[in-house]
């Protein structure tokens, strides 16, 4: 079976993330979505909450496993027996960072390949950071995240300001 690793913080998962997962499943037999435990980041959702949000958004698709990791992605890929990393790109600024990361990963393990996938045009502007900020400031993020994530954001920050209940 050909499995790829799709790593990220996913704080929170967005429609952009789900698009990359669904499109990645057209290229691979399965995906391991790897949720980064990064104590240096000030996360809105805990790692366990992000795992549950992803699982809920994926609707139990058996081709996708959701796991957590910390430390080097290359070491996690080696532990999982995976040699392909799937990454989504939205803009040139994403490419510069991802290009550096892919080259570092290849330096650490020559067997690791990174596959870049352009984000669908409907999702170029969506980032987890923007979703968090808009939700925190009382904006409506209904079209940006799956329904279960929207509910979780509203539990954290309340309904959009000025919105009908």
Tab-separated table of N, CA and C in Angstrom:
chain	number	residue	atom	x	y	z
A	1	UNK	N	0.825	-1.190	0.000
A	1	UNK	CA	0.000	0.000	0.000
A	1	UNK	C	0.867	1.250	0.000
A	2	UNK	N	0.482	2.219	-0.797
A	2	UNK	CA	1.212	3.493	-0.842
A	2	UNK	C	0.531	4.481	0.097
A	3	UNK	N	1.269	4.858	1.138
A	3	UNK	CA	0.758	5.766	2.166
A	3	UNK	C	1.615	7.033	2.162
A	4	UNK	N	0.976	8.171	2.309
A	4	UNK	CA	1.696	9.445	2.451
A	4	UNK	C	1.386	10.032	3.818
A	5	UNK	N	2.272	10.883	4.256
A	5	UNK	CA	2.134	11.567	5.538
A	5	UNK	C	1.740	13.016	5.260
A	6	UNK	N	0.668	13.470	5.898
A	6	UNK	CA	0.226	14.866	5.750
A	6	UNK	C	0.313	15.525	7.119
A	7	UNK	N	1.431	16.223	7.397
A	7	UNK	CA	1.632	16.822	8.719
A	7	UNK	C	1.126	18.253	8.804
A	8	UNK	N	0.821	18.672	10.027
A	8	UNK	CA	0.436	20.053	10.261
A	8	UNK	C	-0.020	20.259	11.687
A	9	UNK	N	-0.297	21.503	12.013
A	9	UNK	CA	-0.833	21.826	13.338
A	9	UNK	C	-2.340	21.615	13.382
A	10	UNK	N	-3.024	21.947	12.289
A	10	UNK	CA	-4.476	21.759	12.177
A	10	UNK	C	-5.218	22.409	13.351
A	11	UNK	N	-4.875	23.663	13.629
A	11	UNK	CA	-5.462	24.368	14.774
A	11	UNK	C	-6.200	25.617	14.323
A	12	UNK	N	-7.410	25.467	13.795
A	12	UNK	CA	-8.217	24.255	13.631
A	12	UNK	C	-8.117	23.697	12.203
A	13	UNK	N	-8.666	22.493	12.000
A	13	UNK	CA	-8.769	21.964	10.634
A	13	UNK	C	-9.713	22.845	9.806
A	14	UNK	N	-9.363	23.060	8.551
A	14	UNK	CA	-10.161	23.904	7.662
A	14	UNK	C	-10.595	23.110	6.430
A	15	UNK	N	-11.458	23.726	5.634
A	15	UNK	CA	-11.836	23.107	4.358
A	15	UNK	C	-10.617	22.945	3.452
A	16	UNK	N	-9.651	23.840	3.565
A	16	UNK	CA	-8.419	23.710	2.795
A	16	UNK	C	-7.676	22.432	3.135
A	17	UNK	N	-7.566	22.115	4.427
A	17	UNK	CA	-6.923	20.866	4.847
A	17	UNK	C	-7.673	19.660	4.291
A	18	UNK	N	-8.994	19.686	4.419
A	18	UNK	CA	-9.797	18.547	3.956
A	18	UNK	C	-9.687	18.368	2.450
A	19	UNK	N	-9.579	19.465	1.723
A	19	UNK	CA	-9.406	19.386	0.276
A	19	UNK	C	-8.097	18.675	-0.076
A	20	UNK	N	-7.023	19.027	0.612
A	20	UNK	CA	-5.731	18.373	0.366
A	20	UNK	C	-5.834	16.888	0.701
A	21	UNK	N	-6.494	16.544	1.794
A	21	UNK	CA	-6.654	15.134	2.176
A	21	UNK	C	-7.426	14.380	1.099
A	22	UNK	N	-8.567	14.908	0.675
A	22	UNK	CA	-9.383	14.217	-0.331
A	22	UNK	C	-8.638	14.081	-1.656
A	23	UNK	N	-7.940	15.103	-2.060
A	23	UNK	CA	-7.183	15.036	-3.309
A	23	UNK	C	-5.973	14.125	-3.169
A	24	UNK	N	-5.362	14.118	-1.986
A	24	UNK	CA	-4.245	13.208	-1.747
A	24	UNK	C	-4.662	11.752	-1.832
A	25	UNK	N	-5.885	11.465	-1.425
A	25	UNK	CA	-6.393	10.087	-1.489
A	25	UNK	C	-6.599	9.610	-2.922
A	26	UNK	N	-6.595	10.523	-3.875
A	26	UNK	CA	-6.663	10.126	-5.283
A	26	UNK	C	-5.300	9.658	-5.783
A	27	UNK	N	-4.246	10.036	-5.069
A	27	UNK	CA	-2.882	9.682	-5.458
A	27	UNK	C	-2.301	8.542	-4.637
A	28	UNK	N	-2.817	8.374	-3.415
A	28	UNK	CA	-2.283	7.378	-2.491
A	28	UNK	C	-3.406	6.469	-2.010
A	29	UNK	N	-3.024	5.271	-1.576
A	29	UNK	CA	-4.007	4.328	-1.032
A	29	UNK	C	-4.509	4.784	0.328
A	30	UNK	N	-3.687	5.529	1.030
A	30	UNK	CA	-4.065	6.017	2.348
A	30	UNK	C	-3.185	7.185	2.760
A	31	UNK	N	-3.639	7.889	3.784
A	31	UNK	CA	-2.882	9.010	4.340
A	31	UNK	C	-2.816	8.873	5.851
A	32	UNK	N	-1.689	9.245	6.403
A	32	UNK	CA	-1.574	9.438	7.838
A	32	UNK	C	-1.512	10.938	8.066
A	33	UNK	N	-2.560	11.470	8.681
A	33	UNK	CA	-2.587	12.886	9.027
A	33	UNK	C	-1.867	13.006	10.366
A	34	UNK	N	-0.762	13.737	10.370
A	34	UNK	CA	0.108	13.826	11.540
A	34	UNK	C	-0.061	15.190	12.201
A	35	UNK	N	-0.669	15.195	13.371
A	35	UNK	CA	-0.937	16.432	14.105
A	35	UNK	C	0.258	16.738	15.006
A	36	UNK	N	0.872	17.880	14.773
A	36	UNK	CA	2.080	18.268	15.497
A	36	UNK	C	1.763	18.728	16.910
A	37	UNK	N	2.455	18.134	17.875
A	37	UNK	CA	2.435	18.619	19.262
A	37	UNK	C	3.575	19.618	19.366
A	38	UNK	N	3.254	20.892	19.406
A	38	UNK	CA	4.284	21.921	19.448
A	38	UNK	C	4.049	22.821	20.657
A	39	UNK	N	4.756	22.564	21.767
A	39	UNK	CA	4.543	23.370	22.968
A	39	UNK	C	4.916	24.840	22.777
A	40	UNK	N	5.691	25.159	21.744
A	40	UNK	CA	6.080	26.547	21.496
A	40	UNK	C	4.933	27.365	20.908
A	41	UNK	N	3.948	26.685	20.307
A	41	UNK	CA	2.803	27.396	19.726
A	41	UNK	C	1.690	27.530	20.747
A	42	UNK	N	1.033	28.670	20.726
A	42	UNK	CA	-0.097	28.924	21.613
A	42	UNK	C	-1.362	28.464	20.898
A	43	UNK	N	-1.740	27.213	21.100
A	43	UNK	CA	-2.848	26.604	20.369
A	43	UNK	C	-4.196	26.941	21.000
A	44	UNK	N	-5.210	27.048	20.160
A	44	UNK	CA	-6.586	27.223	20.628
A	44	UNK	C	-7.138	25.881	21.098
A	45	UNK	N	-6.846	24.832	20.339
A	45	UNK	CA	-7.316	23.488	20.674
A	45	UNK	C	-6.133	22.620	21.094
A	46	UNK	N	-6.362	21.746	22.059
A	46	UNK	CA	-5.324	20.802	22.462
A	46	UNK	C	-5.065	19.834	21.313
A	47	UNK	N	-3.973	19.119	21.388
A	47	UNK	CA	-3.661	18.116	20.368
A	47	UNK	C	-4.782	17.086	20.286
A	48	UNK	N	-5.262	16.627	21.440
A	48	UNK	CA	-6.341	15.633	21.438
A	48	UNK	C	-7.617	16.189	20.817
A	49	UNK	N	-7.917	17.454	21.080
A	49	UNK	CA	-9.101	18.077	20.466
A	49	UNK	C	-8.944	18.160	18.952
A	50	UNK	N	-7.748	18.504	18.493
A	50	UNK	CA	-7.511	18.598	17.048
A	50	UNK	C	-7.643	17.241	16.377
A	51	UNK	N	-7.159	16.198	17.045
A	51	UNK	CA	-7.316	14.840	16.509
A	51	UNK	C	-8.792	14.504	16.369
A	52	UNK	N	-9.566	14.779	17.406
A	52	UNK	CA	-11.004	14.476	17.364
A	52	UNK	C	-11.724	15.321	16.318
A	53	UNK	N	-11.349	16.585	16.179
A	53	UNK	CA	-11.958	17.437	15.160
A	53	UNK	C	-11.678	16.895	13.760
A	54	UNK	N	-10.451	16.463	13.523
A	54	UNK	CA	-10.110	15.882	12.220
A	54	UNK	C	-10.880	14.595	11.970
A	55	UNK	N	-10.911	13.726	12.963
A	55	UNK	CA	-11.643	12.464	12.795
A	55	UNK	C	-13.110	12.729	12.498
A	56	UNK	N	-13.706	13.673	13.212
A	56	UNK	CA	-15.107	14.012	12.972
A	56	UNK	C	-15.329	14.582	11.583
A	57	UNK	N	-14.421	15.431	11.136
A	57	UNK	CA	-14.551	16.049	9.815
A	57	UNK	C	-14.358	15.035	8.696
A	58	UNK	N	-13.561	14.004	8.954
A	58	UNK	CA	-13.276	12.995	7.933
A	58	UNK	C	-14.358	11.926	7.841
A	59	UNK	N	-15.257	11.906	8.792
A	59	UNK	CA	-16.388	10.989	8.724
A	59	UNK	C	-16.028	9.516	8.749
A	60	UNK	N	-14.944	9.162	9.402
A	60	UNK	CA	-14.596	7.752	9.552
A	60	UNK	C	-14.002	7.097	8.318
A	61	UNK	N	-13.438	7.869	7.404
A	61	UNK	CA	-12.803	7.310	6.208
A	61	UNK	C	-11.662	6.391	6.643
A	62	UNK	N	-11.781	5.119	6.330
A	62	UNK	CA	-10.806	4.108	6.770
A	62	UNK	C	-9.441	4.267	6.102
A	63	UNK	N	-9.375	5.040	5.040
A	63	UNK	CA	-8.094	5.233	4.352
A	63	UNK	C	-7.219	6.267	5.048
A	64	UNK	N	-7.783	6.948	6.045
A	64	UNK	CA	-7.057	8.022	6.732
A	64	UNK	C	-6.894	7.677	8.204
A	65	UNK	N	-5.659	7.739	8.677
A	65	UNK	CA	-5.368	7.614	10.104
A	65	UNK	C	-4.945	8.993	10.605
A	66	UNK	N	-5.375	9.332	11.799
A	66	UNK	CA	-4.968	10.600	12.408
A	66	UNK	C	-4.126	10.264	13.629
A	67	UNK	N	-2.878	10.741	13.630
A	67	UNK	CA	-1.941	10.464	14.717
A	67	UNK	C	-1.274	11.765	15.140
A	68	UNK	N	-0.640	11.726	16.304
A	68	UNK	CA	0.105	12.886	16.781
A	68	UNK	C	1.597	12.579	16.747
A	69	UNK	N	2.383	13.646	16.656
A	69	UNK	CA	3.832	13.486	16.739
A	69	UNK	C	4.441	14.760	17.296
A	70	UNK	N	5.657	14.632	17.785
A	70	UNK	CA	6.444	15.791	18.194
A	70	UNK	C	7.866	15.543	17.717
A	71	UNK	N	8.631	16.585	17.652
A	71	UNK	CA	10.005	16.422	17.198
A	71	UNK	C	10.110	16.457	15.685
A	72	UNK	N	11.114	15.766	15.167
A	72	UNK	CA	11.393	15.797	13.736
A	72	UNK	C	10.383	14.979	12.939
A	73	UNK	N	9.860	15.575	11.899
A	73	UNK	CA	8.932	14.884	11.006
A	73	UNK	C	9.598	13.670	10.368
A	74	UNK	N	10.865	13.792	10.015
A	74	UNK	CA	11.596	12.693	9.385
A	74	UNK	C	11.608	11.462	10.291
A	75	UNK	N	11.830	11.661	11.572
A	75	UNK	CA	11.847	10.520	12.504
A	75	UNK	C	10.467	9.883	12.601
A	76	UNK	N	9.424	10.709	12.623
A	76	UNK	CA	8.067	10.170	12.662
A	76	UNK	C	7.771	9.387	11.381
A	77	UNK	N	8.177	9.919	10.246
A	77	UNK	CA	7.973	9.221	8.971
A	77	UNK	C	8.689	7.872	8.984
A	78	UNK	N	9.907	7.846	9.504
A	78	UNK	CA	10.653	6.589	9.598
A	78	UNK	C	9.930	5.591	10.496
A	79	UNK	N	9.423	6.054	11.645
A	79	UNK	CA	8.679	5.177	12.561
A	79	UNK	C	7.440	4.608	11.890
A	80	UNK	N	6.792	5.410	11.055
A	80	UNK	CA	5.562	4.997	10.379
A	80	UNK	C	5.841	4.188	9.114
A	81	UNK	N	7.096	4.152	8.684
A	81	UNK	CA	7.437	3.446	7.450
A	81	UNK	C	6.931	4.158	6.204
A	82	UNK	N	6.884	5.486	6.269
A	82	UNK	CA	6.364	6.305	5.169
A	82	UNK	C	7.511	7.126	4.588
A	83	UNK	N	7.576	7.214	3.254
A	83	UNK	CA	8.661	7.996	2.658
A	83	UNK	C	8.176	9.193	1.836
A	84	UNK	N	6.865	9.459	1.845
A	84	UNK	CA	6.335	10.604	1.103
A	84	UNK	C	5.577	11.529	2.043
A	85	UNK	N	5.940	12.801	1.994
A	85	UNK	CA	5.273	13.835	2.780
A	85	UNK	C	4.438	14.671	1.811
A	86	UNK	N	3.171	14.830	2.119
A	86	UNK	CA	2.255	15.626	1.314
A	86	UNK	C	2.086	16.989	1.970
A	87	UNK	N	2.263	18.046	1.186
A	87	UNK	CA	2.118	19.403	1.713
A	87	UNK	C	1.274	20.236	0.760
A	88	UNK	N	0.405	21.058	1.336
A	88	UNK	CA	-0.409	21.966	0.543
A	88	UNK	C	0.261	23.325	0.432
A	89	UNK	N	0.104	23.952	-0.722
A	89	UNK	CA	0.653	25.291	-0.958
A	89	UNK	C	-0.472	26.236	-1.349
A	90	UNK	N	-0.477	27.425	-0.733
A	90	UNK	CA	-1.475	28.438	-1.072
A	90	UNK	C	-0.872	29.572	-1.878
A	91	UNK	N	0.334	29.967	-1.536
A	91	UNK	CA	0.933	31.158	-2.146
A	91	UNK	C	2.445	30.992	-2.216
A	92	UNK	N	3.087	31.938	-2.870
A	92	UNK	CA	4.543	31.915	-3.002
A	92	UNK	C	5.204	31.883	-1.629
A	93	UNK	N	4.650	32.607	-0.677
A	93	UNK	CA	5.237	32.625	0.669
A	93	UNK	C	5.224	31.229	1.291
A	94	UNK	N	4.181	30.442	1.047
A	94	UNK	CA	4.160	29.054	1.517
A	94	UNK	C	5.289	28.265	0.872
A	95	UNK	N	5.485	28.467	-0.429
A	95	UNK	CA	6.487	27.693	-1.154
A	95	UNK	C	7.880	27.909	-0.588
A	96	UNK	N	8.228	29.135	-0.287
A	96	UNK	CA	9.569	29.422	0.222
A	96	UNK	C	9.850	28.639	1.500
A	97	UNK	N	8.909	28.664	2.434
A	97	UNK	CA	9.073	27.928	3.691
A	97	UNK	C	9.089	26.421	3.430
A	98	UNK	N	8.130	25.942	2.646
A	98	UNK	CA	8.017	24.504	2.387
A	98	UNK	C	9.221	23.971	1.613
A	99	UNK	N	9.756	24.767	0.708
A	99	UNK	CA	10.940	24.390	-0.048
A	99	UNK	C	12.122	24.167	0.896
A	100	UNK	N	12.309	25.086	1.835
A	100	UNK	CA	13.383	24.942	2.816
A	100	UNK	C	13.169	23.697	3.677
A	101	UNK	N	11.932	23.488	4.122
A	101	UNK	CA	11.627	22.334	4.968
A	101	UNK	C	11.855	21.023	4.209
A	102	UNK	N	11.412	20.961	2.971
A	102	UNK	CA	11.591	19.747	2.167
A	102	UNK	C	13.072	19.438	1.977
A	103	UNK	N	13.868	20.469	1.724
A	103	UNK	CA	15.303	20.255	1.550
A	103	UNK	C	15.973	19.811	2.842
A	104	UNK	N	15.553	20.363	3.970
A	104	UNK	CA	16.105	19.923	5.252
A	104	UNK	C	15.728	18.468	5.513
A	105	UNK	N	14.477	18.113	5.244
A	105	UNK	CA	14.051	16.723	5.442
A	105	UNK	C	14.868	15.774	4.570
A	106	UNK	N	15.135	16.172	3.322
A	106	UNK	CA	15.951	15.331	2.429
A	106	UNK	C	17.395	15.255	2.916
A	107	UNK	N	17.877	16.305	3.516
A	107	UNK	CA	19.234	16.281	4.074
A	107	UNK	C	19.301	15.277	5.222
A	108	UNK	N	18.241	15.236	6.033
A	108	UNK	CA	18.197	14.329	7.182
A	108	UNK	C	17.936	12.885	6.771
A	109	UNK	N	17.208	12.697	5.661
A	109	UNK	CA	16.889	11.346	5.180
A	109	UNK	C	16.690	11.407	3.673
A	110	UNK	N	17.654	10.894	2.919
A	110	UNK	CA	17.605	10.939	1.455
A	110	UNK	C	16.406	10.180	0.886
A	111	UNK	N	15.784	9.322	1.677
A	111	UNK	CA	14.645	8.544	1.200
A	111	UNK	C	13.311	9.260	1.305
A	112	UNK	N	13.307	10.444	1.905
A	112	UNK	CA	12.055	11.194	2.084
A	112	UNK	C	11.795	12.067	0.861
A	113	UNK	N	10.617	11.943	0.297
A	113	UNK	CA	10.182	12.798	-0.811
A	113	UNK	C	9.040	13.681	-0.324
A	114	UNK	N	8.997	14.899	-0.816
A	114	UNK	CA	7.902	15.812	-0.492
A	114	UNK	C	7.122	16.099	-1.759
A	115	UNK	N	5.816	15.899	-1.687
A	115	UNK	CA	4.923	16.178	-2.802
A	115	UNK	C	4.120	17.425	-2.460
A	116	UNK	N	4.271	18.459	-3.277
A	116	UNK	CA	3.531	19.699	-3.069
A	116	UNK	C	2.255	19.665	-3.895
A	117	UNK	N	1.156	20.019	-3.254
A	117	UNK	CA	-0.133	20.057	-3.932
A	117	UNK	C	-0.704	21.463	-3.766
A	118	UNK	N	-1.063	22.071	-4.870
A	118	UNK	CA	-1.660	23.404	-4.810
A	118	UNK	C	-3.033	23.307	-4.161
A	119	UNK	N	-3.303	24.224	-3.261
A	119	UNK	CA	-4.612	24.292	-2.631
A	119	UNK	C	-5.636	24.682	-3.689
A	120	UNK	N	-6.840	24.117	-3.580
A	120	UNK	CA	-7.908	24.467	-4.509
A	120	UNK	C	-8.182	25.959	-4.479
A	121	UNK	N	-8.578	26.508	-5.623
A	121	UNK	CA	-8.744	27.968	-5.739
A	121	UNK	C	-9.739	28.537	-4.738
A	122	UNK	N	-10.694	27.732	-4.296
A	122	UNK	CA	-11.663	28.213	-3.305
A	122	UNK	C	-11.049	28.389	-1.923
A	123	UNK	N	-9.832	27.847	-1.724
A	123	UNK	CA	-9.243	27.817	-0.387
A	123	UNK	C	-7.913	28.550	-0.281
A	124	UNK	N	-7.490	29.255	-1.330
A	124	UNK	CA	-6.198	29.943	-1.308
A	124	UNK	C	-6.045	30.878	-0.122
A	125	UNK	N	-7.093	31.514	0.290
A	125	UNK	CA	-7.019	32.546	1.324
A	125	UNK	C	-7.236	32.002	2.732
A	126	UNK	N	-7.562	30.718	2.862
A	126	UNK	CA	-7.877	30.160	4.176
A	126	UNK	C	-6.603	29.672	4.859
A	127	UNK	N	-6.405	30.111	6.090
A	127	UNK	CA	-5.354	29.551	6.942
A	127	UNK	C	-5.954	29.357	8.329
A	128	UNK	N	-5.425	28.409	9.053
A	128	UNK	CA	-5.907	28.181	10.419
A	128	UNK	C	-5.769	29.438	11.262
A	129	UNK	N	-4.676	30.151	11.073
A	129	UNK	CA	-4.440	31.375	11.852
A	129	UNK	C	-5.531	32.409	11.581
A	130	UNK	N	-5.873	32.618	10.307
A	130	UNK	CA	-6.932	33.578	9.980
A	130	UNK	C	-8.274	33.124	10.534
A	131	UNK	N	-8.557	31.825	10.441
A	131	UNK	CA	-9.820	31.296	10.974
A	131	UNK	C	-9.894	31.553	12.476
A	132	UNK	N	-8.817	31.252	13.196
A	132	UNK	CA	-8.785	31.497	14.648
A	132	UNK	C	-9.022	32.968	14.956
A	133	UNK	N	-8.304	33.834	14.240
A	133	UNK	CA	-8.416	35.269	14.508
A	133	UNK	C	-9.818	35.793	14.219
A	134	UNK	N	-10.397	35.399	13.105
A	134	UNK	CA	-11.742	35.857	12.749
A	134	UNK	C	-12.750	35.359	13.774
A	135	UNK	N	-12.658	34.083	14.153
A	135	UNK	CA	-13.589	33.522	15.149
A	135	UNK	C	-13.424	34.224	16.495
A	136	UNK	N	-12.184	34.445	16.902
A	136	UNK	CA	-11.902	35.101	18.185
A	136	UNK	C	-12.472	36.521	18.217
A	137	UNK	N	-12.470	37.185	17.067
A	137	UNK	CA	-12.947	38.568	16.987
A	137	UNK	C	-14.440	38.666	16.665
A	138	UNK	N	-15.131	37.526	16.680
A	138	UNK	CA	-16.579	37.539	16.504
A	138	UNK	C	-17.065	37.447	15.079
A	139	UNK	N	-16.180	37.107	14.150
A	139	UNK	CA	-16.582	36.948	12.749
A	139	UNK	C	-17.134	35.563	12.479
A	140	UNK	N	-17.831	35.431	11.368
A	140	UNK	CA	-18.453	34.162	10.986
A	140	UNK	C	-17.501	33.367	10.101
A	141	UNK	N	-17.117	32.178	10.543
A	141	UNK	CA	-16.202	31.319	9.785
A	141	UNK	C	-16.917	30.091	9.223
A	142	UNK	N	-18.240	30.175	9.106
A	142	UNK	CA	-19.049	29.022	8.695
A	142	UNK	C	-18.617	28.429	7.361
A	143	UNK	N	-18.212	29.210	6.404
A	143	UNK	CA	-17.832	28.666	5.105
A	143	UNK	C	-16.393	28.203	5.016
A	144	UNK	N	-15.655	28.323	6.110
A	144	UNK	CA	-14.217	28.051	6.082
A	144	UNK	C	-13.823	26.734	6.734
A	145	UNK	N	-14.699	26.203	7.572
A	145	UNK	CA	-14.381	25.001	8.350
A	145	UNK	C	-15.549	24.018	8.300
A	146	UNK	N	-15.280	22.736	8.549
A	146	UNK	CA	-16.365	21.754	8.610
A	146	UNK	C	-17.309	22.056	9.780
A	147	UNK	N	-18.542	21.551	9.723
A	147	UNK	CA	-19.536	21.848	10.767
A	147	UNK	C	-19.085	21.521	12.191
A	148	UNK	N	-18.401	20.384	12.394
A	148	UNK	CA	-17.977	20.038	13.750
A	148	UNK	C	-16.924	21.009	14.282
A	149	UNK	N	-16.093	21.521	13.397
A	149	UNK	CA	-15.080	22.503	13.788
A	149	UNK	C	-15.751	23.842	14.093
A	150	UNK	N	-16.742	24.202	13.294
A	150	UNK	CA	-17.498	25.431	13.541
A	150	UNK	C	-18.134	25.397	14.929
A	151	UNK	N	-18.744	24.268	15.274
A	151	UNK	CA	-19.351	24.119	16.609
A	151	UNK	C	-18.309	24.283	17.702
A	152	UNK	N	-17.143	23.660	17.519
A	152	UNK	CA	-16.078	23.750	18.526
A	152	UNK	C	-15.572	25.185	18.666
A	153	UNK	N	-15.429	25.886	17.555
A	153	UNK	CA	-14.994	27.288	17.607
A	153	UNK	C	-16.027	28.154	18.312
A	154	UNK	N	-17.289	27.891	18.062
A	154	UNK	CA	-18.343	28.681	18.712
A	154	UNK	C	-18.421	28.383	20.204
A	155	UNK	N	-18.081	27.150	20.596
A	155	UNK	CA	-18.014	26.842	22.035
A	155	UNK	C	-16.870	27.618	22.687
A	156	UNK	N	-15.780	27.770	21.965
A	156	UNK	CA	-14.618	28.499	22.503
A	156	UNK	C	-14.847	30.009	22.533
A	157	UNK	N	-15.396	30.551	21.445
A	157	UNK	CA	-15.446	32.003	21.265
A	157	UNK	C	-16.850	32.595	21.241
A	158	UNK	N	-17.870	31.764	21.238
A	158	UNK	CA	-19.243	32.256	21.136
A	158	UNK	C	-19.670	32.394	19.685
A	159	UNK	N	-20.964	32.677	19.467
A	159	UNK	CA	-21.455	32.832	18.092
A	159	UNK	C	-20.916	34.120	17.476
A	160	UNK	N	-20.972	34.223	16.155
A	160	UNK	CA	-20.526	35.462	15.516
A	160	UNK	C	-21.307	36.656	16.056
A	161	UNK	N	-20.632	37.762	16.222
A	161	UNK	CA	-21.292	38.972	16.726
A	161	UNK	C	-22.259	39.495	15.682
A	162	UNK	N	-23.475	39.791	16.132
A	162	UNK	CA	-24.485	40.313	15.233
A	162	UNK	C	-25.180	39.254	14.411
A	163	UNK	N	-24.844	37.973	14.642
A	163	UNK	CA	-25.460	36.896	13.866
A	163	UNK	C	-26.772	36.468	14.501
A	164	UNK	N	-27.645	35.937	13.678
A	164	UNK	CA	-28.902	35.377	14.170
A	164	UNK	C	-28.605	34.049	14.849
A	165	UNK	N	-29.294	33.762	15.945
A	165	UNK	CA	-29.088	32.483	16.637
A	165	UNK	C	-30.005	31.432	16.084
